[in-house]
Amino acid sequence: MSTVHLSVYRYNPESDSEPYMQDYELSGVTPDTMVLDAMIRIKAQDETLSFRRSCGEGVCGSDAININGRNSLGCITPLSILKQPVEIRPLPGMSVIRDLVVDMEPFYRQYRAVQPYLKIKDPIPEVEFRQSPEQRERLDGLYECILCGCCSTACPSFWWNPDKFLGPAALLQSYRFLADSRDQAGEERLNALEDSYKLFRCHTIMNCVQVCPKGLNPTKAIGEIKQMMVKQLI
Amino acid sequence: MGVENLDPGEPVNQDVNKVDRRRFDTLVIGAGGGGLRAALQLAQADAAVAVVSKVFPTRSHTVAAQGGMNAALANVLPDNWHWHMYDTVKGSDYLGDQDAIEYMCRAASRLVIELEHFGVPFSRLENGSIYQRPFGGQSQNFGGEQAARTCAAADRTGHAILHALYQQNIRAKTHFFDEYFAVDLIKDQQNFILGAVVISIETGQPLIIEAKTTLLATGGAGQLYRTNTNARINTGDGMAMALRAGIPLQDMEFVQFHPTGIAGKGMLISEGARGEGGYLINKDGERFMERYAPHAKDLASRDVVSRAIATEVREGRGCGPNGDHVLLKLTHLDADVILKRLPGIRDLSMTFAHVDPINKSIPVAPTAHYTMGGIPTNRYGQVVVPEFQGAEEPIPGLYAVGECACVSVHGANRLGGNSLLDIVVFGRAAGNHIIEFLGETRYHRVLDQDSVDRALEHLARWDLKGDGESVDDLRNELQRTMEDYCSVFRDHDVLDEGISKVLDISRRLEDVRLKDHSSVFNTARIEALELENLVDVACAAVNSAFARQESRGAHSRIDYPERDDKHWMKHTLYFKEGHQLDYKPVRMKPLTVEAFPPKARIY
C-alpha cells in the first residue's frame, strides 16, 4: 500500500477559459491498481472529472489516454510501473471535448474510409468460404485491433494531416482485408490508396508500434501494403 | 387518428418545449451484437433506422465475449440441431420456452455461416472449415458423449463478431447516434411505443427520436454485483426503461455466476479454457468436478460448476490465504494450444492475476456474469405482456432482443456459447418482423406529449441542487448488498433481508444529489441515470428470487433444495408498480418436434 500523486488534465468548456493540470493524491494504492482504477477513485471524490471507460480489461478500447507522455489504455496500465507524479492527459492531436474526452470522429472517419468490410464479388455459397489455417493465420496481428486510437494519435504524420493521411489504425484495417483470402477487392483497395497522402505519409517513425496496447504492428502492415502495390505495378 | 405527413429521418422543428425531434422508421437502442444484427437487417431492407448507443458501437459488451457461438455444424464431431435443442432445454432446467429454443437451434448453422460471409475471422480446421471446440453442457445424441459445437475465433469471438457486424452496418449506411443515452420510452394512451427520449452525452441536450417501432437491445445488468465479469456500461438500462413504461420483467431471479472469473477481480476466463482441456482443482490438488459431475466433469453446466466451486470454498477446500477461490489448471496443455486458441485469456491472466497459464494455474471464483431474465418477448422479438385474455399480448411497436430480453431460450441457466447465438438469431428475427410491421404501418402516430414530459421531468430531477448522498456511495452499497443477499446460494431469511436493504436503497435514491450540473460530457449525470436503472432491476431480482420456493438452474435455495415442477415450472413476471408478481406458463410445445418433458438433470 502506498500513496500516489497524479496530475490530471482538466478542461470544461462551460467554465474554463483554458485547460489546466489538477493534482490529486491517492492513498492505499496496491501493485495491482491500474490507472483507470485511480481515475475512478478520483471521480468518486470529484465527480466533475470526465473520461470514457467500459470493459476495464483492455478489450473495448474506450479508455485510451496519454499517461506520462505515452498513449495507453488506463485499464491495463499499472500505477506501480509509472514515474510520479503520474501525468494523465487526453490523446494528443485531437480536439478536447472535456477533460480526458477527445473528439474521435476524425479517427473513425479514416477507419470508415478504408471500407473495412469483406467484399465478395462471386455468388455467395450456402456453406462457409474455405480458408486454410495458414491463410487464416495471416489475419493474426490484424483483426485484434480494438480501435482505441492510441497508434494514430501518437503518429506525427497523422497530427499534421488527420484528414488526408489515413493513419496507422485505418491502414492496419485496410491490410486486414487485403490479407484476407476471402476478400475479392484487392485491386480496388490498392488503387484507392494511390495518392501522396493516404498511405505514403507514413515515414516509418514507428510510434504506432511502440504504443499499441494489443502488441500489433501497423508499420509492418503498411509495409506489406506498399509491397502489394509494387507487385501490382509489375 | 391524426397523422403528420413527414418523411422518416427528416428533422422536425415545430416542437413544444424546444426539444429537437428526429423521425425514423425504427429506433434501435443499443449497438451490441443484437442491436447491430437487427439494424443490418433493417438497413438492408431500406428502412430508415437509427441506432442509439451510449458508447461507440465497438465498445459494447459483446466485444468481450470470448469462447464462441454454438451451431451444430458438425465440423469436428457428429452433431445436429436437435441435440443442441435437447442440451439447451436441459441446460435451462426446463424453464426455457421450447418453441424459441427450436427456432434458435435450427437457425444456428445458417447464421454462423452468414457471419463468416460477413468477414468474421473464425479459426479454421485443416480442411478450411470453421473451428469448433467443446463447451459446457454439450452432448451428442441427447445426453451421450461430449459434443464440439462452439464456433470460435480464437478466444476473441465476440470481438470478431461485433466488429464484423459494425463493419456491415457501415457498408449498409445505418444511421448511428453514438454516445447518446436513452432515458425513457415514449408511450401513448393506447400503449403504443412511439420512440424514446434520449440525450446527447456530448452536449447534454435531450432529443426526441420518434419511430414506428423501437427495439431494445441494451444488454444485461452485471453491474448489480460488486464482482462481475461485465463492462461498467452493463447497467440494465433497457430493462429499467421497460419497467418504468409499465412492462414487467421476466425470470429476474436467474442470474448466472460464471465459474471462472479471475478471483477477487472478475475478469472472465472463458469456458473455452476448459473446452480446450483445462480443469479445476481445489487446495488439495483434487480435480473436484469428478465428484459433482462424474460424466461431464468440468464441462457440466455453469450453474453446476459454480455451485461446486462455492461448495468447495464453504467446506474449507478453497485456495489462497483466505481459502476463497479454486485454481484453473492449464499447465498440462501444449503451450501451442494456449498461444493459438487462448491468447486473450493468457493476456488477461498475466495482466490481472500475474500468472502465465502456460506454467501456473489461474485463481478463479464464481462471478456474476449474465442475466437470464429480462423483457418478455416472443420468438419474433415482440415484447409481450399479460393483457386482456392472453398472457402474451404484443405491445405495439416495441421489440427487445439479446441479454435485456427474455425470449426465453436460456430459462434458468444459459449454456456457454448460446448468448452470441441468441443475439444474432433474434436480432435478425426481430429485424424481419419489424420490416413486416413497417409494411402495414405507413405513418407515425401522433407524439404523446405527456409521455415526453414525464421523461424530461425524470431527466430534470438530476438538476436538483443541495446536499445528499453520492451516486458512487449508493451504487457501491447496492452492489455489496446484491453480492451478500442475492448470490449463488440463497434462502428465505437472507433474501428477506436483501429485499428490505434494496428497498431502503431505492428510497434513499430520492435524496441523492449531483454536484456536477454541467452539460458537456457530464458522465456523472449518466452514472446517476444508470444507478436508477440498476436499482429498478435489483428490486426485480430480489423480489422474484424471494418468491420462488424451489431450486432451479442458477436459482439455488438452501431452504428449497429441489426443483418443484408441480408448482414452479412457470415464468415469473415482476412489475415495478407495487413490486407485484405474476406468473405465466412455460411454452413447452416446440415448433415441429416432440417436447422434451422435464426429467432429473444429471451431468
mmCIF file of C-alpha atoms in Angstrom, chain B residues 162-324:
data_model
loop_
_atom_site.group_PDB
_atom_site.id
_atom_site.type_symbol
_atom_site.label_atom_id
_atom_site.label_comp_id
_atom_site.label_asym_id
_atom_site.label_seq_id
_atom_site.Cartn_x
_atom_site.Cartn_y
_atom_site.Cartn_z
ATOM 1 C CA LEU B 162 -19.130 -7.291 -33.082
ATOM 2 C CA HIS B 163 -16.562 -5.664 -35.345
ATOM 3 C CA ALA B 164 -17.839 -7.570 -38.403
ATOM 4 C CA LEU B 165 -21.439 -6.546 -37.648
ATOM 5 C CA TYR B 166 -20.431 -2.922 -37.187
ATOM 6 C CA GLN B 167 -18.488 -3.066 -40.457
ATOM 7 C CA GLN B 168 -21.521 -4.473 -42.263
ATOM 8 C CA ASN B 169 -23.606 -1.622 -40.869
ATOM 9 C CA ILE B 170 -21.057 0.871 -42.206
ATOM 10 C CA ARG B 171 -21.498 -0.790 -45.587
ATOM 11 C CA ALA B 172 -25.300 -0.623 -45.257
ATOM 12 C CA LYS B 173 -25.105 3.069 -44.215
ATOM 13 C CA THR B 174 -27.027 2.623 -40.982
ATOM 14 C CA HIS B 175 -27.561 5.906 -39.135
ATOM 15 C CA PHE B 176 -25.768 5.942 -35.779
ATOM 16 C CA PHE B 177 -26.296 8.206 -32.789
ATOM 17 C CA ASP B 178 -23.046 7.380 -30.987
ATOM 18 C CA GLU B 179 -22.753 8.424 -27.349
ATOM 19 C CA TYR B 180 -26.443 9.152 -26.915
ATOM 20 C CA PHE B 181 -28.094 7.826 -23.765
ATOM 21 C CA ALA B 182 -31.703 6.608 -23.854
ATOM 22 C CA VAL B 183 -33.665 7.993 -20.905
ATOM 23 C CA ASP B 184 -37.216 6.686 -21.321
ATOM 24 C CA LEU B 185 -39.597 5.165 -23.830
ATOM 25 C CA ILE B 186 -42.403 7.299 -25.239
ATOM 26 C CA LYS B 187 -45.759 5.587 -24.883
ATOM 27 C CA ASP B 188 -49.238 6.832 -25.800
ATOM 28 C CA GLN B 189 -52.614 6.216 -24.141
ATOM 29 C CA GLN B 190 -53.240 3.165 -26.338
ATOM 30 C CA ASN B 191 -49.963 1.601 -25.168
ATOM 31 C CA PHE B 192 -48.191 2.129 -28.490
ATOM 32 C CA ILE B 193 -44.473 2.753 -28.145
ATOM 33 C CA LEU B 194 -43.534 5.796 -30.240
ATOM 34 C CA GLY B 195 -39.780 6.044 -29.738
ATOM 35 C CA ALA B 196 -37.667 7.393 -26.912
ATOM 36 C CA VAL B 197 -36.313 10.486 -25.254
ATOM 37 C CA VAL B 198 -32.525 10.374 -25.418
ATOM 38 C CA ILE B 199 -29.742 12.778 -24.508
ATOM 39 C CA SER B 200 -26.559 13.557 -26.343
ATOM 40 C CA ILE B 201 -23.788 12.812 -23.869
ATOM 41 C CA GLU B 202 -21.527 15.280 -25.649
ATOM 42 C CA THR B 203 -23.872 18.283 -25.391
ATOM 43 C CA GLY B 204 -26.191 17.167 -22.587
ATOM 44 C CA GLN B 205 -29.173 18.179 -24.742
ATOM 45 C CA PRO B 206 -32.278 15.992 -24.900
ATOM 46 C CA LEU B 207 -33.605 14.742 -28.226
ATOM 47 C CA ILE B 208 -36.871 13.062 -29.114
ATOM 48 C CA ILE B 209 -36.463 10.187 -31.538
ATOM 49 C CA GLU B 210 -39.814 9.233 -32.984
ATOM 50 C CA ALA B 211 -40.139 5.799 -34.520
ATOM 51 C CA LYS B 212 -42.874 3.445 -35.659
ATOM 52 C CA THR B 213 -41.008 0.653 -33.915
ATOM 53 C CA THR B 214 -38.458 0.675 -31.111
ATOM 54 C CA LEU B 215 -36.077 -2.192 -30.402
ATOM 55 C CA LEU B 216 -34.402 -2.506 -27.015
ATOM 56 C CA ALA B 217 -31.004 -4.211 -27.242
ATOM 57 C CA THR B 218 -29.296 -2.764 -24.200
ATOM 58 C CA GLY B 219 -27.677 -5.889 -22.753
ATOM 59 C CA GLY B 220 -27.531 -7.187 -19.209
ATOM 60 C CA ALA B 221 -27.174 -5.848 -15.711
ATOM 61 C CA GLY B 222 -23.971 -7.424 -14.414
ATOM 62 C CA GLN B 223 -23.183 -4.194 -12.574
ATOM 63 C CA LEU B 224 -25.740 -5.235 -9.956
ATOM 64 C CA TYR B 225 -22.851 -7.107 -8.346
ATOM 65 C CA ARG B 226 -19.598 -5.806 -6.911
ATOM 66 C CA THR B 227 -17.515 -8.503 -8.582
ATOM 67 C CA ASN B 228 -18.690 -9.233 -12.095
ATOM 68 C CA THR B 229 -17.324 -10.138 -15.497
ATOM 69 C CA ASN B 230 -19.220 -7.296 -17.145
ATOM 70 C CA ALA B 231 -18.298 -3.927 -18.561
ATOM 71 C CA ARG B 232 -19.174 -0.874 -16.496
ATOM 72 C CA ILE B 233 -21.835 0.039 -19.036
ATOM 73 C CA ASN B 234 -23.949 -3.062 -18.266
ATOM 74 C CA THR B 235 -26.487 -1.347 -16.054
ATOM 75 C CA GLY B 236 -29.792 -2.811 -17.229
ATOM 76 C CA ASP B 237 -30.918 0.407 -18.939
ATOM 77 C CA GLY B 238 -33.431 -1.160 -21.336
ATOM 78 C CA MET B 239 -34.868 -3.409 -18.640
ATOM 79 C CA ALA B 240 -35.450 -0.430 -16.375
ATOM 80 C CA MET B 241 -36.942 1.650 -19.203
ATOM 81 C CA ALA B 242 -39.393 -1.183 -19.795
ATOM 82 C CA LEU B 243 -40.271 -1.352 -16.084
ATOM 83 C CA ARG B 244 -40.935 2.383 -15.998
ATOM 84 C CA ALA B 245 -43.209 2.011 -19.023
ATOM 85 C CA GLY B 246 -45.320 -0.464 -17.041
ATOM 86 C CA ILE B 247 -43.857 -3.565 -18.674
ATOM 87 C CA PRO B 248 -42.898 -6.471 -16.397
ATOM 88 C CA LEU B 249 -39.536 -8.232 -16.307
ATOM 89 C CA GLN B 250 -39.464 -11.992 -16.576
ATOM 90 C CA ASP B 251 -37.404 -14.528 -14.562
ATOM 91 C CA MET B 252 -35.102 -11.937 -12.999
ATOM 92 C CA GLU B 253 -34.181 -14.305 -10.152
ATOM 93 C CA PHE B 254 -31.968 -16.206 -12.574
ATOM 94 C CA VAL B 255 -28.529 -14.599 -12.590
ATOM 95 C CA GLN B 256 -25.675 -16.639 -13.996
ATOM 96 C CA PHE B 257 -22.485 -16.821 -11.974
ATOM 97 C CA HIS B 258 -19.684 -17.794 -14.326
ATOM 98 C CA PRO B 259 -17.484 -20.426 -12.677
ATOM 99 C CA THR B 260 -14.234 -18.820 -13.768
ATOM 100 C CA GLY B 261 -13.872 -15.103 -13.169
ATOM 101 C CA ILE B 262 -10.385 -14.093 -12.001
ATOM 102 C CA ALA B 263 -10.657 -14.369 -8.210
ATOM 103 C CA GLY B 264 -11.430 -11.072 -6.489
ATOM 104 C CA LYS B 265 -11.311 -9.088 -9.733
ATOM 105 C CA GLY B 266 -13.888 -10.640 -12.009
ATOM 106 C CA MET B 267 -12.291 -10.649 -15.467
ATOM 107 C CA LEU B 268 -13.742 -13.512 -17.451
ATOM 108 C CA ILE B 269 -11.700 -16.627 -18.174
ATOM 109 C CA SER B 270 -13.590 -18.350 -20.969
ATOM 110 C CA GLU B 271 -15.229 -21.733 -20.606
ATOM 111 C CA GLY B 272 -13.152 -22.376 -23.731
ATOM 112 C CA ALA B 273 -10.205 -22.860 -21.357
ATOM 113 C CA ARG B 274 -11.943 -25.975 -20.009
ATOM 114 C CA GLY B 275 -13.197 -26.834 -23.511
ATOM 115 C CA GLU B 276 -9.572 -26.995 -24.636
ATOM 116 C CA GLY B 277 -8.746 -29.403 -21.789
ATOM 117 C CA GLY B 278 -8.236 -27.273 -18.686
ATOM 118 C CA TYR B 279 -9.747 -28.340 -15.360
ATOM 119 C CA LEU B 280 -10.398 -27.047 -11.837
ATOM 120 C CA ILE B 281 -8.523 -28.111 -8.716
ATOM 121 C CA ASN B 282 -9.003 -27.349 -5.019
ATOM 122 C CA LYS B 283 -6.309 -26.704 -2.402
ATOM 123 C CA ASP B 284 -5.555 -30.426 -2.195
ATOM 124 C CA GLY B 285 -4.895 -30.500 -5.922
ATOM 125 C CA GLU B 286 -8.031 -32.616 -6.371
ATOM 126 C CA ARG B 287 -9.961 -32.440 -9.639
ATOM 127 C CA PHE B 288 -13.152 -31.980 -7.631
ATOM 128 C CA MET B 289 -15.638 -31.745 -10.520
ATOM 129 C CA GLU B 290 -15.330 -35.528 -10.840
ATOM 130 C CA ARG B 291 -17.346 -35.755 -7.619
ATOM 131 C CA TYR B 292 -20.087 -33.313 -8.682
ATOM 132 C CA ALA B 293 -20.495 -34.288 -12.358
ATOM 133 C CA PRO B 294 -18.912 -37.712 -12.913
ATOM 134 C CA HIS B 295 -19.681 -37.760 -16.627
ATOM 135 C CA ALA B 296 -19.242 -34.182 -17.898
ATOM 136 C CA LYS B 297 -16.820 -33.169 -15.112
ATOM 137 C CA ASP B 298 -15.508 -29.632 -15.766
ATOM 138 C CA LEU B 299 -17.821 -29.253 -18.745
ATOM 139 C CA ALA B 300 -21.043 -29.565 -16.767
ATOM 140 C CA SER B 301 -23.467 -26.610 -16.985
ATOM 141 C CA ARG B 302 -22.247 -23.340 -15.495
ATOM 142 C CA ASP B 303 -24.721 -23.368 -12.590
ATOM 143 C CA VAL B 304 -23.472 -26.830 -11.594
ATOM 144 C CA VAL B 305 -19.788 -25.880 -11.759
ATOM 145 C CA SER B 306 -20.315 -22.584 -9.903
ATOM 146 C CA ARG B 307 -22.178 -24.337 -7.087
ATOM 147 C CA ALA B 308 -19.410 -26.942 -6.887
ATOM 148 C CA ILE B 309 -16.750 -24.236 -6.504
ATOM 149 C CA ALA B 310 -18.840 -22.375 -3.907
ATOM 150 C CA THR B 311 -19.286 -25.645 -2.003
ATOM 151 C CA GLU B 312 -15.545 -26.435 -2.080
ATOM 152 C CA VAL B 313 -14.844 -22.969 -0.689
ATOM 153 C CA ARG B 314 -17.543 -23.229 2.007
ATOM 154 C CA GLU B 315 -16.244 -26.616 3.111
ATOM 155 C CA GLY B 316 -12.706 -25.313 3.539
ATOM 156 C CA ARG B 317 -11.065 -26.670 0.410
ATOM 157 C CA GLY B 318 -10.540 -23.286 -1.259
ATOM 158 C CA CYS B 319 -7.107 -21.967 -2.249
ATOM 159 C CA GLY B 320 -5.156 -18.881 -1.253
ATOM 160 C CA PRO B 321 -4.621 -17.235 2.155
ATOM 161 C CA ASN B 322 -8.384 -16.707 2.553
ATOM 162 C CA GLY B 323 -9.363 -20.021 1.006
ATOM 163 C CA ASP B 324 -11.827 -18.122 -1.193
#
